[in-house]
Amino acid sequence: MRRIKVTAAVFCAAALMAGCGGGGGTGSDADAKASAAADTAGSASAAPARPLGEAQLKSAALTGGDVDGFQITDFPVKPDGDSVARPADCQPLEDMRTGAPDPGPKAFTGLLAYAGAGPTAGSATTIGLMAYDGSSAAQGVLGGLRTALKTCTAYEGGVPARTTAKSATAPDVGDDAVAYSLQTERDSPDAFVVVRSGATVVLFFTATGTRTGSGAAVPEALVSAQIRKLEAQGSL
C-alpha cells in the first residue's frame, strides 16, 4: 500500500487596477477598464499550474534532515488499483488508501517518515507525491474524495474488515485540502490528509500504532514542510 497555493496578491492587484479609472476617462470607460482587468485576472488565476516532471517531483520530495524529529526515506512501492469498494460511492476513498486515485498521476514519488520524538513519536507516515498534467485533473481527485465523504460512512472491499470513514478538519495549506480517517473493526483510526498544490496532489497517511495507543494523526510539521518544499519547486 502506498501509502500552491494561489496567493491573494493576484486578486488584490486586480482590485487596485479596477479602482484606478484614470483622470481622463468617463464613468463608462472606467467601468469597462475595471471589467477588462477583472476578466484578465480571472483568466490568469484559472490557468493550469505548471505540471512537474518526474525529476522535479523527486526534487520536491522531503529528504532526511528536512524536518526535525523525523527520519525520512524513499518508499518505492507500487500502487494497487485493483481494490473495489462496496458501495461504489466509497471508491475514491479506497483508491486513495491504495495509492491509486482516479485519474491516475503521470508521475509518483513515495516517502516514509518515521517520528522519533514529539507527540507523534513512534508513528509512521507515508507520503505520496502525485504529479498531473494540469490542475483540473488534480482538482478532480480532491473533488472525488470530498463527494465520497458526503455519503460514504462505511464500506467493504480491499481490507480485512468493514471500514468506516469520517471527515476531519483539513489543514490550511496548498490550494485545497481534504482530511479524513478510515477505521476497520479491529483497529484504531488511520489518518489521511490529501493536499493539492497546483497540478500536484500529496497524500499523507499515518497509521495507528503511536506510543499512546490512540488514533493516528498526520503530523502538521510534515504537511507544512512538504507543501512548502513543493511550492518552492513549482516556482522555479
C-alpha positions as semicolon CSV with decimal commas, in nm:
position;residue;x (nm);y (nm);z (nm)
1;M;0,000;0,000;0,000
2;R;0,125;0,339;-0,084
3;R;0,058;0,480;0,135
4;I;0,043;2,607;-0,436
5;K;-0,102;2,798;-0,309
6;V;-0,276;3,071;-0,517
7;T;-0,198;3,381;-0,319
8;A;-0,433;3,672;-0,265
9;A;-0,180;3,903;-0,434
10;V;-0,327;3,840;-0,780
11;F;-0,675;3,934;-0,668
12;C;-0,551;4,235;-0,470
13;A;-0,365;4,362;-0,775
14;A;-0,676;4,324;-0,988
15;A;-0,880;4,518;-0,734
16;L;-0,630;4,803;-0,735
17;M;-0,632;4,816;-1,115
18;A;-1,009;4,817;-1,125
19;G;-1,021;5,108;-0,881
20;C;-0,799;5,331;-1,095
21;G;-1,013;5,467;-1,374
22;G;-0,768;5,735;-1,486
23;G;-0,822;6,109;-1,484
24;G;-0,930;6,137;-1,846
25;G;-1,185;5,854;-1,861
26;T;-1,561;5,873;-1,830
27;G;-1,761;5,662;-1,590
28;S;-1,838;5,407;-1,862
29;D;-1,470;5,397;-1,965
30;A;-1,370;5,329;-1,606
31;D;-1,627;5,052;-1,578
32;A;-1,500;4,895;-1,900
33;K;-1,141;4,905;-1,779
34;A;-1,242;4,753;-1,447
35;S;-1,431;4,475;-1,623
36;A;-1,135;4,403;-1,852
37;A;-0,896;4,392;-1,557
38;A;-1,122;4,152;-1,371
39;D;-1,150;3,928;-1,679
40;T;-0,773;3,926;-1,721
41;A;-0,717;3,840;-1,356
42;G;-0,978;3,565;-1,372
43;S;-0,812;3,411;-1,678
44;A;-0,473;3,419;-1,510
45;S;-0,597;3,257;-1,192
46;A;-0,779;2,988;-1,388
47;A;-0,472;2,897;-1,595
48;P;-0,341;2,547;-1,511
49;A;-0,038;2,544;-1,282
50;R;0,286;2,426;-1,440
51;P;0,296;2,044;-1,413
52;L;0,606;1,888;-1,261
53;G;0,810;1,623;-1,436
54;E;0,937;1,311;-1,266
55;A;1,276;1,464;-1,180
56;Q;1,112;1,781;-1,047
57;L;0,871;1,578;-0,836
58;K;1,163;1,389;-0,687
59;S;1,339;1,716;-0,607
60;A;1,022;1,846;-0,440
61;A;1,002;1,548;-0,202
62;L;1,126;1,574;0,155
63;T;1,458;1,415;0,239
64;G;1,633;1,321;0,563
65;G;1,709;1,630;0,768
66;D;1,431;1,844;0,618
67;V;1,206;1,806;0,924
68;D;1,339;1,787;1,279
69;G;1,241;1,473;1,467
70;F;1,166;1,264;1,158
71;Q;1,360;1,001;0,970
72;I;1,260;1,021;0,603
73;T;1,341;0,758;0,343
74;D;1,225;0,669;-0,007
75;F;0,929;0,435;-0,018
76;P;0,927;0,295;-0,373
77;V;0,604;0,098;-0,355
78;K;0,377;0,005;-0,642
79;P;0,018;0,133;-0,646
80;D;-0,261;-0,120;-0,617
81;G;-0,554;-0,015;-0,831
82;D;-0,747;-0,343;-0,819
83;S;-0,926;-0,294;-0,487
84;V;-1,302;-0,249;-0,524
85;A;-1,516;-0,075;-0,261
86;R;-1,878;-0,161;-0,193
87;P;-2,082;0,060;-0,216
88;A;-1,930;0,219;-0,524
89;D;-1,959;0,577;-0,399
90;C;-1,681;0,494;-0,149
91;Q;-1,436;0,401;-0,426
92;P;-1,237;0,730;-0,418
93;L;-1,150;0,664;-0,052
94;E;-1,032;0,311;-0,125
95;D;-0,841;0,433;-0,431
96;M;-0,650;0,683;-0,220
97;R;-0,590;0,426;0,053
98;T;-0,416;0,204;-0,202
99;G;-0,233;0,496;-0,363
100;A;-0,418;0,462;-0,693
101;P;-0,651;0,763;-0,736
102;D;-0,866;0,814;-1,043
103;P;-0,747;0,982;-1,258
104;G;-0,401;0,841;-1,212
105;P;-0,095;1,069;-1,197
106;K;0,171;1,089;-1,465
107;A;0,446;1,058;-1,203
108;F;0,462;0,936;-0,844
109;T;0,719;0,959;-0,564
110;G;0,673;0,777;-0,233
111;L;0,829;0,851;0,106
112;L;0,814;0,703;0,455
113;A;0,856;0,938;0,753
114;Y;0,913;0,792;1,100
115;A;0,860;1,014;1,403
116;G;1,130;0,966;1,663
117;A;1,024;1,239;1,904
118;G;0,735;1,467;1,998
119;P;0,364;1,392;2,036
120;T;0,360;1,160;1,731
121;A;0,670;0,961;1,834
122;G;0,652;0,603;1,715
123;S;0,418;0,674;1,426
124;A;0,494;0,617;1,060
125;T;0,358;0,842;0,786
126;T;0,352;0,753;0,418
127;I;0,380;1,048;0,181
128;G;0,287;1,015;-0,183
129;L;0,354;1,298;-0,430
130;M;0,149;1,266;-0,748
131;A;0,207;1,491;-1,048
132;Y;-0,071;1,557;-1,300
133;D;-0,071;1,715;-1,645
134;G;-0,284;2,004;-1,523
135;S;-0,456;2,145;-1,218
136;S;-0,804;2,037;-1,337
137;A;-0,712;1,668;-1,309
138;A;-0,563;1,727;-0,964
139;Q;-0,877;1,915;-0,861
140;G;-1,082;1,615;-0,969
141;V;-0,900;1,390;-0,724
142;L;-0,986;1,606;-0,423
143;G;-1,335;1,667;-0,556
144;G;-1,394;1,294;-0,573
145;L;-1,279;1,246;-0,214
146;R;-1,497;1,530;-0,089
147;T;-1,802;1,393;-0,269
148;A;-1,740;1,043;-0,134
149;L;-1,715;1,169;0,223
150;K;-2,059;1,328;0,197
151;T;-2,231;0,991;0,153
152;C;-1,981;0,720;0,243
153;T;-1,978;0,630;0,611
154;A;-1,869;0,266;0,578
155;Y;-1,766;0,022;0,306
156;E;-1,626;-0,322;0,238
157;G;-1,357;-0,435;-0,001
158;G;-0,979;-0,432;-0,010
159;V;-0,938;-0,458;0,368
160;P;-0,979;-0,748;0,612
161;A;-1,288;-0,600;0,775
162;R;-1,554;-0,337;0,723
163;T;-1,408;0,012;0,707
164;T;-1,576;0,324;0,846
165;A;-1,499;0,670;0,707
166;K;-1,521;1,002;0,884
167;S;-1,438;1,355;0,769
168;A;-1,185;1,561;0,964
169;T;-1,068;1,922;0,968
170;A;-0,829;1,982;0,680
171;P;-0,514;2,191;0,725
172;D;-0,498;2,537;0,569
173;V;-0,224;2,459;0,317
174;G;-0,189;2,440;-0,060
175;D;-0,472;2,526;-0,295
176;D;-0,710;2,271;-0,149
177;A;-0,704;2,002;0,119
178;V;-0,921;1,717;0,244
179;A;-0,878;1,525;0,571
180;Y;-1,050;1,212;0,697
181;S;-0,999;0,888;0,887
182;L;-1,053;0,524;0,795
183;Q;-1,105;0,260;1,060
184;T;-1,152;-0,114;1,042
185;E;-1,340;-0,309;1,307
186;R;-1,015;-0,437;1,459
187;D;-0,800;-0,121;1,462
188;S;-0,790;0,241;1,574
189;P;-0,849;0,506;1,304
190;D;-0,581;0,575;1,044
191;A;-0,549;0,940;0,944
192;F;-0,541;1,078;0,590
193;V;-0,465;1,428;0,463
194;V;-0,469;1,498;0,089
195;V;-0,344;1,834;-0,037
196;R;-0,350;1,982;-0,386
197;S;-0,079;2,227;-0,481
198;G;-0,121;2,341;-0,840
199;A;-0,113;2,029;-1,057
200;T;0,032;1,809;-0,781
201;V;-0,156;1,606;-0,522
202;V;0,015;1,499;-0,200
203;L;-0,115;1,216;0,017
204;F;-0,022;1,192;0,385
205;F;-0,125;0,868;0,555
206;T;-0,044;0,800;0,920
207;A;-0,118;0,455;1,055
208;T;-0,215;0,372;1,409
209;G;0,049;0,245;1,647
210;T;0,166;0,553;1,835
211;R;0,303;0,502;2,184
212;T;-0,013;0,644;2,335
213;G;-0,226;0,380;2,164
214;S;-0,473;0,645;2,047
215;G;-0,591;0,704;1,694
216;A;-0,335;0,829;1,444
217;A;-0,284;1,193;1,349
218;V;-0,093;1,323;1,050
219;P;0,194;1,536;1,187
220;E;0,140;1,901;1,098
221;A;0,517;1,956;1,070
222;L;0,539;1,703;0,787
223;V;0,247;1,852;0,597
224;S;0,368;2,212;0,618
225;A;0,731;2,123;0,536
226;Q;0,637;1,910;0,236
227;I;0,397;2,163;0,087
228;R;0,649;2,445;0,133
229;K;0,915;2,245;-0,049
230;L;0,671;2,151;-0,324
231;E;0,565;2,511;-0,377
232;A;0,928;2,623;-0,386
233;Q;0,999;2,367;-0,657
234;G;0,695;2,475;-0,857
235;S;0,809;2,839;-0,854
236;L;1,150;2,764;-1,008
